[in-house]
PDB file of C-alpha atoms in Angstrom:
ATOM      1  CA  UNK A   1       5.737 -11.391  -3.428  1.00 43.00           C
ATOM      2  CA  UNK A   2       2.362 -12.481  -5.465  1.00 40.00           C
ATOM      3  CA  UNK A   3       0.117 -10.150  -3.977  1.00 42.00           C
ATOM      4  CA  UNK A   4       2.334  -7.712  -4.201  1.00 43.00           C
ATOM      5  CA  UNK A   5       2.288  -4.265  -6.600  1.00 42.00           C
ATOM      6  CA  UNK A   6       4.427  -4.545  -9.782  1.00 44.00           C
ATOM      7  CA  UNK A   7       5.646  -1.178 -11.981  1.00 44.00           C
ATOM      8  CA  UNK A   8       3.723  -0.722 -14.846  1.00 44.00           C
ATOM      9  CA  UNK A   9       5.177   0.339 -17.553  1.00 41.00           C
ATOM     10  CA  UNK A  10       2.881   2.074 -18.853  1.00 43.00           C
ATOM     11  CA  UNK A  11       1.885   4.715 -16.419  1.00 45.00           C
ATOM     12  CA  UNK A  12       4.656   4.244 -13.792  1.00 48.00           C
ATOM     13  CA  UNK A  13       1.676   3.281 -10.672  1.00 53.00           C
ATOM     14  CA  UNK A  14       2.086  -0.034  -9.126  1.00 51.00           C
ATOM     15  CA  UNK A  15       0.317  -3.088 -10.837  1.00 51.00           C
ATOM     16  CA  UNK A  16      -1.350  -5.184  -8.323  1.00 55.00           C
ATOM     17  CA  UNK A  17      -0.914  -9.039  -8.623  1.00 49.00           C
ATOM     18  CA  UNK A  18      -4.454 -11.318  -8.027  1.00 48.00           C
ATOM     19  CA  UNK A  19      -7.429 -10.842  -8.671  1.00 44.00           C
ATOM     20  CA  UNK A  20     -10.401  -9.104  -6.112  1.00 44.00           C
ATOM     21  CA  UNK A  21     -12.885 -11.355  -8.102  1.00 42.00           C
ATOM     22  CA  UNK A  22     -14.911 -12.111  -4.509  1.00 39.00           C
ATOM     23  CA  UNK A  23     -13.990 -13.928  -2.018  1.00 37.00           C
ATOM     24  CA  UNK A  24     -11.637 -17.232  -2.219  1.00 36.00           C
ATOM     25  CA  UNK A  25     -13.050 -20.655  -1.771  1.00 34.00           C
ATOM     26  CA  UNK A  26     -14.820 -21.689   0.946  1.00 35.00           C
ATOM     27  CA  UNK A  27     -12.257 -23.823   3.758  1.00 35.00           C
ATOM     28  CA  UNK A  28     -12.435 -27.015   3.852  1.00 39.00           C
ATOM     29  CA  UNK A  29     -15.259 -28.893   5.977  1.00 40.00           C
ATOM     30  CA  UNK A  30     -17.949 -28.264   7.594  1.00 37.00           C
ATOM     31  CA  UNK A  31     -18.463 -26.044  10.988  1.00 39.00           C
ATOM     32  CA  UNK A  32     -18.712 -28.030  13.788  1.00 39.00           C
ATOM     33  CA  UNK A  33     -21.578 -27.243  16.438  1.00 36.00           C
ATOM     34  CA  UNK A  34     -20.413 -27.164  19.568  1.00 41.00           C
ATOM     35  CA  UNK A  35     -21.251 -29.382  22.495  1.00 42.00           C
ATOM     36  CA  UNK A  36     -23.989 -27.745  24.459  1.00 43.00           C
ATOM     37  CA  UNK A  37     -23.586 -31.077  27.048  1.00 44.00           C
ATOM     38  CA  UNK A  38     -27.535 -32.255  26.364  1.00 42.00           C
ATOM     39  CA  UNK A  39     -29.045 -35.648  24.752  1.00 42.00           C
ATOM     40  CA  UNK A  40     -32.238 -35.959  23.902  1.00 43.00           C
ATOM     41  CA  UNK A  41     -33.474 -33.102  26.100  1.00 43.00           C
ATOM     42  CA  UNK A  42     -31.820 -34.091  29.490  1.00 41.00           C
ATOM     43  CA  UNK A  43     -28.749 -32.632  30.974  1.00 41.00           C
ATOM     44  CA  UNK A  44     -26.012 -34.944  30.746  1.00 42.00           C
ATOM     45  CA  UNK A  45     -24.394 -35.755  34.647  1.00 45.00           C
ATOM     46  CA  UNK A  46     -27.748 -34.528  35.945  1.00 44.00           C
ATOM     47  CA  UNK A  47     -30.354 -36.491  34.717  1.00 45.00           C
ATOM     48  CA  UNK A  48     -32.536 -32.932  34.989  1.00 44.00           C
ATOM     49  CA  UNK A  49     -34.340 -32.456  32.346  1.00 45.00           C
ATOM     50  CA  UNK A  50     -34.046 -29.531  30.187  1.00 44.00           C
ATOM     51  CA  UNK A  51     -36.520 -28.813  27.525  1.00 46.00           C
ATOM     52  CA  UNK A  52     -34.199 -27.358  24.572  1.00 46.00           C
ATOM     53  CA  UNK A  53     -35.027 -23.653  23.006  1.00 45.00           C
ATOM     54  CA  UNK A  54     -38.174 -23.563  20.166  1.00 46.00           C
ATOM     55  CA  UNK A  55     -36.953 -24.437  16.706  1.00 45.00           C
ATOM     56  CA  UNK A  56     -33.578 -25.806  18.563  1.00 44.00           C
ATOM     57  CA  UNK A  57     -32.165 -29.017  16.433  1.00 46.00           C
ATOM     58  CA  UNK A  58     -29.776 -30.794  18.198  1.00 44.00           C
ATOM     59  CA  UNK A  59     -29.089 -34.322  16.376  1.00 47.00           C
ATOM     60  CA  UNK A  60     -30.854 -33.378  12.776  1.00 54.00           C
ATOM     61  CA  UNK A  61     -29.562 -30.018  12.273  1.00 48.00           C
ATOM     62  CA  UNK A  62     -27.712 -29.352   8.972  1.00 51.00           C
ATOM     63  CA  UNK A  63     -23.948 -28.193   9.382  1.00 52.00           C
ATOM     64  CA  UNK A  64     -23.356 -24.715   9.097  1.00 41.00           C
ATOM     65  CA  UNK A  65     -21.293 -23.387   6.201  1.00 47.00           C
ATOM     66  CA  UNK A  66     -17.825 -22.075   6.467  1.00 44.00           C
ATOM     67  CA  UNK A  67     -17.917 -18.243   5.800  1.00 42.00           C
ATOM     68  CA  UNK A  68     -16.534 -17.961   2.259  1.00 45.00           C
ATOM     69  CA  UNK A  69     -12.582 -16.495   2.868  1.00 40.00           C
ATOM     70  CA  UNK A  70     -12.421 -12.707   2.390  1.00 40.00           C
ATOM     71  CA  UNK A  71      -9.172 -12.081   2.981  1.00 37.00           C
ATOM     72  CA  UNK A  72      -8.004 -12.092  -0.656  1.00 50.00           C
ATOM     73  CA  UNK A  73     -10.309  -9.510  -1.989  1.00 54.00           C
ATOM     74  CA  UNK A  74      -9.527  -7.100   1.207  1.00 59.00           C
ATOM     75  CA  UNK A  75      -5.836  -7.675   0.444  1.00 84.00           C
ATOM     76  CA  UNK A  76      -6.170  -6.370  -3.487  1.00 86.00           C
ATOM     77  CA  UNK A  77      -8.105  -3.541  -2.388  1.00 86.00           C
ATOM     78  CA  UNK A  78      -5.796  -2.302   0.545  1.00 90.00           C
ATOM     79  CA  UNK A  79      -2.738  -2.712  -2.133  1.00 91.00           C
ATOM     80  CA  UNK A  80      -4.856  -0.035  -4.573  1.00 93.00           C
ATOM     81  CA  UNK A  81      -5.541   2.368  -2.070  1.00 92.00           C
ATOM     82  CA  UNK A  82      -2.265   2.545  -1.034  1.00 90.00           C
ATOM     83  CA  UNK A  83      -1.154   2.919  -4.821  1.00 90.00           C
ATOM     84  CA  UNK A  84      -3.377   5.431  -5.009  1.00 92.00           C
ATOM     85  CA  UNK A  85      -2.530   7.419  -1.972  1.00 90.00           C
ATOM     86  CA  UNK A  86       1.151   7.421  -3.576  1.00 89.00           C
ATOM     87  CA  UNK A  87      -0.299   8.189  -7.179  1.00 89.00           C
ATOM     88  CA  UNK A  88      -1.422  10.994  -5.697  1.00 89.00           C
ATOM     89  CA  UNK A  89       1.235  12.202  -3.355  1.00 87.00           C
ATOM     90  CA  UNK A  90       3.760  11.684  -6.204  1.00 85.00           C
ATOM     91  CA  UNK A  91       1.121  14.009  -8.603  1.00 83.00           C
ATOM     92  CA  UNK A  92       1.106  10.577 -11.254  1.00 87.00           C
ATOM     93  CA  UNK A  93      -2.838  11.214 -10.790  1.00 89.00           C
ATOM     94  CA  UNK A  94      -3.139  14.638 -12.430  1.00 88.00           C
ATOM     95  CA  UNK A  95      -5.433  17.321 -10.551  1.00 88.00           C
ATOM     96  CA  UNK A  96      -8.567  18.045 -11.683  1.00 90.00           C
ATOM     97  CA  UNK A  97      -8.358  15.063 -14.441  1.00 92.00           C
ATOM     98  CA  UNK A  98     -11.556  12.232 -14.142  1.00 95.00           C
ATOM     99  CA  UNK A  99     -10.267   8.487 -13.690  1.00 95.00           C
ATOM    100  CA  UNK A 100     -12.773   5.863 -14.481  1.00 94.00           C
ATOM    101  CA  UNK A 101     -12.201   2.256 -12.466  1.00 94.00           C
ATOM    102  CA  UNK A 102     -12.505   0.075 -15.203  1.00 94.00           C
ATOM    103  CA  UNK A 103      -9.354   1.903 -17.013  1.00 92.00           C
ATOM    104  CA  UNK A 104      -7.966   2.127 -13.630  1.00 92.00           C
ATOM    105  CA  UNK A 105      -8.189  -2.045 -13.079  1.00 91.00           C
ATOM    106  CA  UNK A 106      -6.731  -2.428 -16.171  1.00 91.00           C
ATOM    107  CA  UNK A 107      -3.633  -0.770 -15.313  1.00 89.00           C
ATOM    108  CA  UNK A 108      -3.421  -2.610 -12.268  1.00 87.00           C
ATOM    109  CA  UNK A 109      -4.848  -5.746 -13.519  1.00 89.00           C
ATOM    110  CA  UNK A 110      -7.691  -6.366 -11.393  1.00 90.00           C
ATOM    111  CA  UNK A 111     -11.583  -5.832 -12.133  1.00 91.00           C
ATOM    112  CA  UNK A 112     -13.068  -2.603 -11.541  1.00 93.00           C
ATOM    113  CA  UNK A 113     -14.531  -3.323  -8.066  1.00 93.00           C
ATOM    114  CA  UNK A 114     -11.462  -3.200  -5.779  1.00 93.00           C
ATOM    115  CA  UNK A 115     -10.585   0.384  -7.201  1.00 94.00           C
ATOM    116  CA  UNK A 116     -14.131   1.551  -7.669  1.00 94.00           C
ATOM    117  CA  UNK A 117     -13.833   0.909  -3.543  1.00 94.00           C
ATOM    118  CA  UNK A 118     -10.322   1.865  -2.664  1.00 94.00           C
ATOM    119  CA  UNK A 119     -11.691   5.634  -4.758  1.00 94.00           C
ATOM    120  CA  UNK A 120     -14.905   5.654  -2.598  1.00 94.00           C
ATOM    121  CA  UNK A 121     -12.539   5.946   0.458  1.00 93.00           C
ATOM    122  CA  UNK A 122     -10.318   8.455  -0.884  1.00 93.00           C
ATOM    123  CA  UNK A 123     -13.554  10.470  -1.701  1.00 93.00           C
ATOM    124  CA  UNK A 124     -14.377  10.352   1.808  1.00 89.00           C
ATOM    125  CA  UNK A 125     -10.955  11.645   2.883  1.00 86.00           C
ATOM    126  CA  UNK A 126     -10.897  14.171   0.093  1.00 86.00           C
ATOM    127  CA  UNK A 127      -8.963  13.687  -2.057  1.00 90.00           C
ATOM    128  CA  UNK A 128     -10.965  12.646  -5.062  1.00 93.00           C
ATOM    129  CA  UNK A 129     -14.936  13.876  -5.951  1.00 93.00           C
ATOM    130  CA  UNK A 130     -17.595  11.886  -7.730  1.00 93.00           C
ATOM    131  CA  UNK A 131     -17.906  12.628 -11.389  1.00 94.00           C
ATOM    132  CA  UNK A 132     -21.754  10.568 -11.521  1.00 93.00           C
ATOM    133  CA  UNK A 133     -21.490   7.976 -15.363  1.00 90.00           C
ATOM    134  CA  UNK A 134     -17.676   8.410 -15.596  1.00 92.00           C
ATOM    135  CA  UNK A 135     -15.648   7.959 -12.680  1.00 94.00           C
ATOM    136  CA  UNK A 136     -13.721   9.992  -9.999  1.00 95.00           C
ATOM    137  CA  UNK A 137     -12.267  13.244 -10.596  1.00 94.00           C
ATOM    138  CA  UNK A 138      -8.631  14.251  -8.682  1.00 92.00           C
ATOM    139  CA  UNK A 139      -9.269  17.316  -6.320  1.00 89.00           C
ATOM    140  CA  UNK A 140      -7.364  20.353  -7.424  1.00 84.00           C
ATOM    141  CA  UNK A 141      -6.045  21.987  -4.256  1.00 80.00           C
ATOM    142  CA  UNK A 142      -4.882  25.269  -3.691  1.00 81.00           C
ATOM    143  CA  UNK A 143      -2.478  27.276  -2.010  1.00 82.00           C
ATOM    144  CA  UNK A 144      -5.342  28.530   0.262  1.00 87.00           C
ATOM    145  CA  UNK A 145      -6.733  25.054   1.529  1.00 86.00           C
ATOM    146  CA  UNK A 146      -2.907  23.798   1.981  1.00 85.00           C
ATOM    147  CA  UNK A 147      -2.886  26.550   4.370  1.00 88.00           C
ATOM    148  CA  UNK A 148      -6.058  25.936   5.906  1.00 91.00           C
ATOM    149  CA  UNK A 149      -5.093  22.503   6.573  1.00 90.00           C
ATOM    150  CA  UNK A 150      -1.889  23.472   7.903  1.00 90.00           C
ATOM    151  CA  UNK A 151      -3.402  26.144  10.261  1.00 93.00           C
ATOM    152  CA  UNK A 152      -6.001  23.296  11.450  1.00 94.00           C
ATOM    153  CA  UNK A 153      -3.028  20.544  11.887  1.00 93.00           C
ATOM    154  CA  UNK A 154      -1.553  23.391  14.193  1.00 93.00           C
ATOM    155  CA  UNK A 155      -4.109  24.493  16.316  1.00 94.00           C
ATOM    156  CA  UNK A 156      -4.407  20.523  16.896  1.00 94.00           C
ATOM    157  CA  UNK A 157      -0.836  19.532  17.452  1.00 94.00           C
ATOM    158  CA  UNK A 158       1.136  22.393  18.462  1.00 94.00           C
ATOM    159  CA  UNK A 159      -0.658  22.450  22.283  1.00 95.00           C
ATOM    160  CA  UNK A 160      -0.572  18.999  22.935  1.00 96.00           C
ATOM    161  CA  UNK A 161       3.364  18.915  21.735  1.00 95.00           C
ATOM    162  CA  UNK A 162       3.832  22.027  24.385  1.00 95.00           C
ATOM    163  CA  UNK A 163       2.090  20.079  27.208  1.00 95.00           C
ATOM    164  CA  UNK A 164       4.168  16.915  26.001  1.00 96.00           C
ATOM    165  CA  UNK A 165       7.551  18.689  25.941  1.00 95.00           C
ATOM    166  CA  UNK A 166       6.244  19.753  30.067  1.00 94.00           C
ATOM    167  CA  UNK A 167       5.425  16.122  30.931  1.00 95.00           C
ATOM    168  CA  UNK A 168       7.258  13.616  29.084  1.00 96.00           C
ATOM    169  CA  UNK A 169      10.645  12.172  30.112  1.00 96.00           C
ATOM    170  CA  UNK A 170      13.789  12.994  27.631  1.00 96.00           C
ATOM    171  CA  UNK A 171      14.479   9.102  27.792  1.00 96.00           C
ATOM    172  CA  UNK A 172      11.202   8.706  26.178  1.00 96.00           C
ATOM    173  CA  UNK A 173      11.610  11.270  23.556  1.00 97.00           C
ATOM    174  CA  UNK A 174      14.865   9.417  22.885  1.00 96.00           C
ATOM    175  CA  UNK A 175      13.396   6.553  21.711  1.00 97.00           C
ATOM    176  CA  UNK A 176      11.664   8.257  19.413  1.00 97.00           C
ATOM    177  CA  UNK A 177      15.268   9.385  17.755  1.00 96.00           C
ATOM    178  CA  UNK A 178      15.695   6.429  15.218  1.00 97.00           C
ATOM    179  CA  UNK A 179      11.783   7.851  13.551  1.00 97.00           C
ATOM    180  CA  UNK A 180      13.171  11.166  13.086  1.00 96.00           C
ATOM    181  CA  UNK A 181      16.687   9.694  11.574  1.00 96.00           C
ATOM    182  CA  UNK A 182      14.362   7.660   8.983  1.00 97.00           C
ATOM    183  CA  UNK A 183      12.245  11.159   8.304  1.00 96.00           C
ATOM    184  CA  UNK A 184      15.756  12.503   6.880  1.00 95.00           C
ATOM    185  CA  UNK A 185      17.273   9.117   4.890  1.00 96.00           C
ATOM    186  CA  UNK A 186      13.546   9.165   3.649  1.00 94.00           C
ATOM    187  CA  UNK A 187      14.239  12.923   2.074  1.00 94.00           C
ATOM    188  CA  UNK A 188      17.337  12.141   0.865  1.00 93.00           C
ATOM    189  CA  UNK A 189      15.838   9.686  -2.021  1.00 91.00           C
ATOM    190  CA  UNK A 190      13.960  12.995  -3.421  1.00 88.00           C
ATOM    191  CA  UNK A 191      10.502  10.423  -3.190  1.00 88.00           C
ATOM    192  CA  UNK A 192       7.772  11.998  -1.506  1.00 88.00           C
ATOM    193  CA  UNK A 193       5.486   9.545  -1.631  1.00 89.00           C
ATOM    194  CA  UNK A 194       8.848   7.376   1.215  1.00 91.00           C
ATOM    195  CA  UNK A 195       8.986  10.782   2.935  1.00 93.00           C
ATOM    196  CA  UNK A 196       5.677  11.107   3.212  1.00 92.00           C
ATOM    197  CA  UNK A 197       4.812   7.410   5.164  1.00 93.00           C
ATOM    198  CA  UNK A 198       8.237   8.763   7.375  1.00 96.00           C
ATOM    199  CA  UNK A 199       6.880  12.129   7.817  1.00 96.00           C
ATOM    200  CA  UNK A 200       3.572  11.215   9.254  1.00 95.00           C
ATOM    201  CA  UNK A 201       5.168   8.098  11.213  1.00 97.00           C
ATOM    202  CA  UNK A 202       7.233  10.371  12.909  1.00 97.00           C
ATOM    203  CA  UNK A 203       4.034  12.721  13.741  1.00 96.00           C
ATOM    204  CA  UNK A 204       2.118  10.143  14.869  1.00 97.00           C
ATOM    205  CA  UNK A 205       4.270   8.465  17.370  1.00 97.00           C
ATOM    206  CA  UNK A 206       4.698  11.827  18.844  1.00 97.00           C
ATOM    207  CA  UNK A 207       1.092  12.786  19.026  1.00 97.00           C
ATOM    208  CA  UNK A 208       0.475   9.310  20.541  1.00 97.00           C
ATOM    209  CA  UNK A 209       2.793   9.745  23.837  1.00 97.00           C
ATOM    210  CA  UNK A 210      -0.532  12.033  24.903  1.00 96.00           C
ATOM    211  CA  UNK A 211      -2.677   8.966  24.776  1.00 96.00           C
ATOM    212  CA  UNK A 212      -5.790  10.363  22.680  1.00 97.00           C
ATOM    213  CA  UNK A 213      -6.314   7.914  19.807  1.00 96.00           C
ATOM    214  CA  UNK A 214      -9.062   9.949  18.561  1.00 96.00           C
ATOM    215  CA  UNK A 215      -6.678  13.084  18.185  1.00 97.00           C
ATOM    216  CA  UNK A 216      -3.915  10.619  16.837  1.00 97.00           C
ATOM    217  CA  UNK A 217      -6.431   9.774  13.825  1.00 95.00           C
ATOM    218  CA  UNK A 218      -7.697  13.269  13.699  1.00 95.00           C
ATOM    219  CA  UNK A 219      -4.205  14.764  13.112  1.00 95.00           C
ATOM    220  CA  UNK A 220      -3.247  12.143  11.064  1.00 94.00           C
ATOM    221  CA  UNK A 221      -5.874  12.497   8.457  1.00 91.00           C
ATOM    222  CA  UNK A 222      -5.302  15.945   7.952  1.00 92.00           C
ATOM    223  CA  UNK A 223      -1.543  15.195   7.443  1.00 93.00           C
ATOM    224  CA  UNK A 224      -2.468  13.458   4.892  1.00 89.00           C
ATOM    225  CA  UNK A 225      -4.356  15.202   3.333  1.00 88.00           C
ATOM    226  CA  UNK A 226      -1.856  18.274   3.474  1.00 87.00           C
ATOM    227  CA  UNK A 227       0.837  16.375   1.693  1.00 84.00           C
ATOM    228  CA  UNK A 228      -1.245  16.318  -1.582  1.00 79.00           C
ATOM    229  CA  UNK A 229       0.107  18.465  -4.177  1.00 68.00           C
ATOM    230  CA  UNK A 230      -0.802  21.407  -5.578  1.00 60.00           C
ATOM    231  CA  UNK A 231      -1.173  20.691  -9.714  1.00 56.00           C
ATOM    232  CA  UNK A 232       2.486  23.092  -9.870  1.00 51.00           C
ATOM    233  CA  UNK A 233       4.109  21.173  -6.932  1.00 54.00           C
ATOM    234  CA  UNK A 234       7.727  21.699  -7.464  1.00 57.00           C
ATOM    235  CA  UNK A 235       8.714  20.211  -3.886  1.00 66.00           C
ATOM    236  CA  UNK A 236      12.318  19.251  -4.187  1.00 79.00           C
ATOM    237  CA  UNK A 237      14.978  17.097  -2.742  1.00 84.00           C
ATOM    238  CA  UNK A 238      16.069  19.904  -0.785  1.00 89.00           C
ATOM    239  CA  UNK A 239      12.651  20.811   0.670  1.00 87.00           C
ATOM    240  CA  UNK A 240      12.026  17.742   1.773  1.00 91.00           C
ATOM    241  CA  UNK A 241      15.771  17.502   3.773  1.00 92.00           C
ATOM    242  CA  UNK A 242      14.683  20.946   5.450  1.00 92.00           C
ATOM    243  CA  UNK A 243      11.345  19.493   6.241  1.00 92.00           C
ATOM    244  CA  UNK A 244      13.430  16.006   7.785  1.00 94.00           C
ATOM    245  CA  UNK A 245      15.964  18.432   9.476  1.00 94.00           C
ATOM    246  CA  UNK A 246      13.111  20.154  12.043  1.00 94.00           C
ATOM    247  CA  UNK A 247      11.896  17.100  12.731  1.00 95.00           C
ATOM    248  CA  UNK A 248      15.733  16.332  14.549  1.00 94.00           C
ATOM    249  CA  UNK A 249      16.224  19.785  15.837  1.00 95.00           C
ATOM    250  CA  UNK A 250      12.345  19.377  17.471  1.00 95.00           C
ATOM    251  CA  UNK A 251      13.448  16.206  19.368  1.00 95.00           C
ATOM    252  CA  UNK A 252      16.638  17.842  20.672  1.00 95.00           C
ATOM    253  CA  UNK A 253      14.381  20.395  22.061  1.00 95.00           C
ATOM    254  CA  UNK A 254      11.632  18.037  23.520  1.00 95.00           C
ATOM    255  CA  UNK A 255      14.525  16.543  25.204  1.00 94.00           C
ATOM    256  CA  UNK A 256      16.357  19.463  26.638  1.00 93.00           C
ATOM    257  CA  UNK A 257      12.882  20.239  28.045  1.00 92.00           C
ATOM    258  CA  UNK A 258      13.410  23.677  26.067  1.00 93.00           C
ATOM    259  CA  UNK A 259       9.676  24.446  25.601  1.00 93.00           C
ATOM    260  CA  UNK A 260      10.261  28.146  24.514  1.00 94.00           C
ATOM    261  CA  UNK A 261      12.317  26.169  21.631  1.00 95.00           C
ATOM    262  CA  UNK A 262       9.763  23.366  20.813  1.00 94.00           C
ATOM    263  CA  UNK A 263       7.271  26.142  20.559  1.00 93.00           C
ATOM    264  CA  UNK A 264       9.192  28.261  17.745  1.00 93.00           C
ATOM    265  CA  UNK A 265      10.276  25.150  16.191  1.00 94.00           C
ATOM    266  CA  UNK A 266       6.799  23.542  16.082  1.00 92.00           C
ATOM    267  CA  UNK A 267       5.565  27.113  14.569  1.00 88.00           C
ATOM    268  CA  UNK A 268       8.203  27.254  12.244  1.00 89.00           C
ATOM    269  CA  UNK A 269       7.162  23.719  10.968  1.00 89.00           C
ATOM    270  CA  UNK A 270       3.931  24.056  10.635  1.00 86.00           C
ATOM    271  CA  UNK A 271       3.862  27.546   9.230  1.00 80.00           C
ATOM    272  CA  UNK A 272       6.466  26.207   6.474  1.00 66.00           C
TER     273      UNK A 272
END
């Protein structure tokens, strides 16, 4: 795939294929105006006339240019973000160490911009801070804010999933079996950036059988955010098989229609 990320040898993130130099060339020929059905003033079919709009040029006016394409540069930058999200869910950006984007495009072989953008988003979410003349400095999280997070993520989730497991069908909760298979084949590879993406799909099509898109995002950002490390993250294979494993005994229970389960189960999760 050309646009797509590459290993790099050097520092084991992704290298991103293209360049985000702008946007691509402009498409070929010119816009076309469309027919607003006058000549010359009058109303065609009519013969009414119709005095056209002040500074309106029907017959002289220049063709408009095609918006230059975009599409490119958006791609590049939506390939570093998400190399960065798994940089830093795999801990191969060290907390509390300052990244500047130029070094940063080097490694992935693209100019500074696209990075110095795809960082500006993950300093909204978080996840990186500022450092003002040299670059963008990886949060250092603690045991306290994981827990923080995790205490906010269950205030959010753990009453809707109670209300859910009251009004929801068990064929419905069925379908959502093959999500919480690929949460525990996802574990088993030991990656947490793969378990990670599975975790949080697996989340979010449960949240989203309560039809609140707002909450969906809400909860989903603050996933995300929890499954940063900590600098001393020794998360293992097994951990993350545990983790997998309540997602399948959860389901079972949302099934059954066991909400006195779900609701241990769901505390249990979260509190873990």
């Amino acid at each position: 795939m050309k646009q797509g990320a590459q290993g790099s040898a050097a520092t084991g993130i992704p290298q991103v294929s293209g360049e985000d130099g702008g946007a691509g060339a402009p498409m070929g020929g010119a816009a076309r105006v469309p027919s607003q059905g006058r000549a010359g003033g009058v109303e065609r079919g009519r013969g009414v006339s119709v005095p056209t709009a002040r500074g309106e040029h029907v017959h002289s006016e220049p063709p408009m240019p095609v918006p230059r394409a975009v599409v490119q540069r958006a791609s590049v930058r939506g390939q570093i973000l998400d190399a960065l999200r798994t940089a830093l869910v795999t801990g191969e950006l060290t907390p509390g160490v300052v990244y500047s984007a130029p070094a940063l495009g080097e490694r992935f072989g693209v100019s500074a911009t696209p990075v110095r953008e795809a960082m500006q988003q993950l300093a909204q979410e978080g996840a990186v801070e500022v450092v003002p003349n040299r670059g963008f400095r990886v949060v250092e999280r603690g045991a306290r804010e994981l827990a923080e997070l995790a205490e906010v993520r269950a205030l959010i989730e753990v009453p809707v999933m109670l209300r859910l497991a009251r009004t929801v069908s068990a064929e419905r909760w069925a379908d959502l079996r093959p999500l919480a298979e690929a949460t525990v084949r996802a574990a088993s590879t030991g990656c947490r950036a793969t378990y990670a993406e599975a975790d949080r799909t697996f989340h979010r099509a449960v949240l989203s059988l309560c039809g609140n898109e707002q909450l969906v995002q809400l909860a989903d950002d603050l996933h995300r955010r929890a499954q940063w490390p900590l600098r001393t993250s020794t998360r293992s294979r097994t951990d993350l098989l545990a983790d997998a494993t309540e997602h399948s005994a959860l389901l079972d229970a949302l099934i059954a229609g066991d909400v006195d389960v779900v609701r241990v189960l769901v505390g249990e999760h979260f509190a873990g």
